[in-house]
Amino acid sequence: MDTTRLAEGLHDHTAAFAGAVTGADPETRVPTCPDWPLRVLVGHIGQAHRWAASIVGSGPSPVPDPFDADPGSPEKWSDWLLQGAAELEDAILAADETPVWTFFGPQPARFWLRRMAHDTTVHHADAAFATGAAFDVAPDLAGDAISEWLEILADPATATLNPAFAQLRGTGQTLRLAPDDGPGWLITRTPDGVRWTHAPGPADATLAGPVRDLLLVLTRRLPADRVRVTGDHALAEHWLAHTAA
């Protein structure tokens, strides 16, 4: 997915996130982030965008604590959120293809645009579920979000960041994500970690449904029964139990 489309996705889902939280009680609990009230979720989004922009502009810094973020008073949330997204987009465009720090070694600056666009999309769903707002995501963005999350899970560094991901290693078990439209994903659990392709073919377990729902099930925002699960249900359940984002 190109930089322009990712920037559109970041802007659109930041704006929609802002719309979902406008007028809501800051202490509303977020059911899909159960330790967070809404004000912390808002703070996390604006804080993460600014943190990523600072990495692109000046190098790595410690991962900030969402509880330390200060999004200001609720009536200022929308402007604050959109400003953070704009700062990130400006930093990415200024850096062009300059390699920058990431958890997985130096990569082009657009890594952070992609990471934040998809993180914002998933947290937009969190905000919508908390406030009763509508949520949707374009199929191309949802599909790229799934691919990006699988790329993260497949990187050897990921298990060092979260030991739970090491439990995804296996002995050749396969899982297919099959969207109603477009190519799917074939995931293989190997002794060295997760591998995946867009190749067709059978799998030990298959999750099928709209790509929006596959994304939200994969990131544990919706229960597995929101999609069609066939084959080895225990394998699918084990995967989902160890891939919460």
XYZ file of C-alpha atoms in Angstrom, residues 17-189:
173
model
C -11.974 8.148 16.154
C -12.362 11.798 17.188
C -15.977 11.724 16.089
C -16.639 8.554 18.069
C -15.364 10.047 21.337
C -16.869 13.540 20.953
C -19.303 14.228 23.764
C -18.551 10.961 25.572
C -17.737 10.638 29.268
C -13.915 10.527 29.633
C -14.288 7.815 32.300
C -16.277 5.467 30.045
C -14.653 2.043 30.207
C -13.356 0.648 26.940
C -14.583 -2.987 26.777
C -11.884 -4.119 24.337
C -9.133 -2.410 26.388
C -10.578 -3.270 29.811
C -7.926 -1.521 31.890
C -8.450 1.801 30.115
C -11.040 4.547 30.464
C -11.816 6.461 27.282
C -9.512 9.376 28.196
C -6.521 6.990 28.251
C -7.449 5.557 24.854
C -7.669 9.092 23.459
C -4.361 9.968 25.091
C -2.708 6.874 23.669
C -3.652 7.708 20.077
C -2.425 11.299 20.166
C 0.626 10.325 22.179
C 1.535 7.468 19.809
C 1.286 9.677 16.725
C 3.576 12.276 18.291
C 5.978 9.608 19.555
C 6.266 8.065 16.087
C 6.799 11.522 14.560
C 9.621 12.164 17.025
C 11.277 8.856 16.106
C 11.191 9.780 12.431
C 12.507 13.265 13.140
C 15.109 12.689 15.819
C 15.543 9.007 16.657
C 14.249 6.465 19.187
C 12.854 7.277 22.596
C 11.276 5.094 25.297
C 7.767 3.816 24.640
C 5.466 6.263 26.454
C 2.908 5.226 29.067
C -0.651 5.955 27.868
C -1.620 6.884 31.424
C 0.892 9.740 31.224
C -0.690 11.256 28.111
C -2.584 14.514 28.477
C -5.154 14.961 25.682
C -6.592 18.053 27.363
C -10.248 18.696 28.040
C -12.757 16.622 26.018
C -13.867 19.563 23.886
C -10.269 19.859 22.641
C -9.770 16.160 21.882
C -10.652 16.349 18.195
C -8.202 19.144 17.378
C -5.480 17.516 19.473
C -5.910 14.158 17.755
C -5.924 15.600 14.242
C -2.871 17.725 15.011
C -0.919 14.645 16.128
C -1.811 12.756 12.951
C -0.768 15.763 10.855
C 2.576 15.979 12.683
C 3.250 12.341 11.904
C 2.315 12.688 8.243
C 4.533 15.787 7.897
C 7.460 13.962 9.509
C 7.046 10.975 7.173
C 6.854 13.128 4.048
C 9.925 15.121 5.117
C 11.916 11.943 5.750
C 10.900 10.341 2.435
C 12.678 6.946 2.270
C 15.267 7.729 4.954
C 15.834 4.676 7.181
C 14.672 5.240 10.745
C 14.667 3.222 13.949
C 11.981 0.574 14.423
C 11.579 -2.353 16.797
C 12.733 -4.565 13.925
C 15.823 -2.660 12.816
C 16.175 0.331 10.462
C 13.365 0.660 7.935
C 12.016 3.416 5.656
C 10.155 6.106 7.582
C 6.820 4.991 6.078
C 7.013 2.004 8.459
C 5.652 4.315 11.150
C 2.909 5.687 8.932
C 1.722 2.153 8.215
C 2.023 1.081 11.860
C 0.139 4.100 13.159
C -2.527 4.008 10.432
C -3.450 0.438 11.312
C -3.077 0.907 15.074
C -5.410 3.890 14.822
C -7.916 1.849 12.816
C -8.091 -0.863 15.465
C -8.336 1.683 18.269
C -11.047 3.490 16.299
C -12.990 0.239 16.672
C -12.260 0.292 20.427
C -13.629 3.820 20.690
C -16.718 2.970 18.631
C -17.495 -0.095 20.743
C -17.112 1.991 23.921
C -19.402 4.811 22.821
C -21.854 3.030 20.534
C -20.631 4.828 17.419
C -20.560 3.157 14.020
C -17.312 1.543 12.834
C -16.201 0.519 9.383
C -12.920 0.224 7.504
C -12.222 0.093 3.776
C -11.376 -3.440 2.580
C -7.956 -2.426 1.235
C -6.959 -0.895 4.571
C -8.300 -3.856 6.528
C -6.409 -6.261 4.272
C -3.154 -4.345 4.612
C -3.648 -4.187 8.381
C -3.873 -7.996 8.482
C -0.757 -8.352 6.327
C 1.151 -5.875 8.488
C 0.161 -7.674 11.689
C 1.296 -11.015 10.229
C 4.603 -9.425 9.189
C 5.090 -8.309 12.789
C 4.235 -11.751 14.165
C 6.645 -13.380 11.693
C 9.603 -11.198 12.694
C 11.976 -13.023 15.089
C 12.248 -9.883 17.237
C 8.554 -9.997 18.120
C 8.851 -12.892 20.572
C 11.471 -10.924 22.496
C 9.024 -8.013 22.813
C 6.143 -10.195 24.003
C 6.921 -13.757 25.178
C 3.324 -14.843 24.477
C 4.072 -14.677 20.755
C 6.659 -17.450 21.144
C 3.701 -19.783 21.761
C 2.765 -19.358 18.088
C 5.640 -21.617 17.053
C 4.554 -25.043 15.927
C 5.348 -28.072 13.821
C 3.676 -27.158 10.558
C 0.102 -26.460 11.626
C -1.710 -24.177 9.172
C -4.383 -21.543 9.559
C -6.184 -19.763 6.720
C -7.815 -16.347 6.841
C -10.334 -16.321 3.990
C -12.051 -13.003 3.240
C -15.312 -13.012 1.319
C -13.613 -11.010 -1.447
C -9.958 -10.928 -2.490
C -6.951 -13.110 -1.668
C -6.545 -14.626 1.755
C -3.636 -15.504 4.003
C -2.141 -18.940 4.686
C -0.303 -19.006 8.018
C 2.103 -21.797 8.951
C 3.392 -22.353 12.476
